[in-house]
C-alpha atoms as one frame of an Amber mdcrd trajectory, in Angstrom:
protein
  42.389-145.739 -95.205  43.285-143.635 -92.207  40.426-141.943 -90.400  41.898
-138.504 -90.824  41.955-138.940 -94.560  38.373-140.134 -94.535  37.353-137.132
 -92.499  39.207-134.806 -94.869  37.547-136.338 -97.898  34.166-136.093 -96.231
  34.679-132.412 -95.424  35.987-131.726 -98.941  33.048-133.463-100.546  30.614
-131.500 -98.380  32.304-128.215 -99.177  32.902-128.688-102.882  30.200-131.140
-103.773  26.520-130.217-103.453  27.219-126.495-103.070  28.441-126.567 -99.479
  31.090-123.915-100.014  28.706-121.859-102.078  26.149-122.048 -99.294  28.678
-120.846 -96.738  29.816-117.957 -98.960  26.215-116.962 -99.657  25.407-117.112
 -95.962  28.311-114.800 -95.140  27.624-112.326 -97.957  23.871-112.570 -97.477
  24.313-111.637 -93.857  26.152-108.480 -94.881  23.402-107.648 -97.344  20.760
-108.197 -94.659  22.692-105.926 -92.308  22.788-103.231 -94.976  19.076-103.677
 -95.658  18.257-103.462 -91.962  20.435-100.349 -91.642  18.588 -98.790 -94.606
  15.222 -99.560 -93.050  16.335 -98.145 -89.707  17.651 -95.014 -91.421  14.384
 -94.558 -93.322  12.335 -95.075 -90.163  14.553 -92.732 -88.189  14.313 -90.070
 -90.878  10.538 -90.394 -90.930  10.379 -90.072 -87.137  12.672 -87.049 -87.180
  10.509 -85.354 -89.829   7.339 -86.095 -87.847   8.994 -84.792 -84.690  10.059
 -81.603 -86.479   6.519 -81.062 -87.781   5.040 -81.618 -84.329   7.624 -79.283
 -82.832   6.742 -76.582 -85.352   3.026 -76.983 -84.587   3.763 -76.814 -80.859
   5.794 -73.632 -81.358   2.960 -72.037 -83.326   0.440 -73.097 -80.675   2.670
 -71.699 -77.919   3.046 -68.386 -79.763  -0.724 -68.166 -80.200  -1.246 -68.965
 -76.521   1.225 -66.221 -75.537  -0.665 -63.720 -77.717  -3.955 -64.757 -76.135
  -2.516 -64.464 -72.631  -1.176 -60.984 -73.436  -4.624 -59.947 -74.693  -6.318
 -61.323 -71.575  -3.823 -59.432 -69.399  -4.572 -56.190 -71.263  -8.310 -56.733
 -70.811  -7.809 -57.555 -67.131  -5.802 -54.345 -66.642  -8.622 -52.349 -68.276
 -11.198 -54.034 -66.027  -9.047 -53.334 -62.967  -8.767 -49.632 -63.877 -12.517
 -49.410 -64.466 -13.246 -51.174 -61.170 -10.883 -48.826 -59.320 -12.569 -45.798
 -60.918 -16.036 -47.124 -59.999 -14.925 -47.820 -56.424 -13.501 -44.284 -56.179
 -16.781 -42.833 -57.537 -18.807 -44.890 -55.045 -16.621 -43.741 -52.125 -17.030
 -40.130 -53.245 -20.792 -40.558 -53.656 -21.147 -42.243 -50.276 -19.107 -39.469
 -48.664 -21.324 -36.855 -50.343 -24.499 -38.634 -49.236 -23.278 -39.019 -45.661
 -22.018 -35.420 -45.440 -23.981 -33.328 -42.922 -24.534 -30.586 -45.490 -25.803
 -32.938 -48.235 -28.680 -31.686 -50.363 -30.399 -33.116 -53.408 -29.080 -30.305
 -55.532 -25.483 -30.993 -54.485 -25.929 -34.741 -55.064 -27.487 -34.116 -58.496
 -24.584 -31.863 -59.393 -22.174 -34.533 -58.207 -23.713 -37.266 -60.378 -24.096
 -35.072 -63.425 -27.394 -33.294 -62.814 -30.249 -33.910 -65.163 -33.640 -35.381
 -64.487 -34.427 -37.846 -61.705 -37.754 -39.659 -62.110 -38.890 -37.100 -64.635
 -38.114 -34.116 -62.448 -35.196 -31.717 -62.231
């Protein structure tokens, strides 16, 4: 028998006998199924990551909004403190000027600071 015929019969027996062809077909179709399964898993994982990212983004936005509100409140309080400090500094300059004035008297100083009793006396 020629060698090419022997080789052909060997290949045919492998393919058709013992499930060789079936194994090849299953390998090809199974590969497609595995690809689809992997794609599904990747899609599910990606969707989960996207949802987690969206939740974290929402929390970050809420935290940022709260931080902006807190900063605005601190700025308002700082402005109030600045105005109070400026008023106190102005009062101290006026008081110092009144004390250092050549015509300063206790009565004038008392009138300047609001009068009233000093150490139990008028």
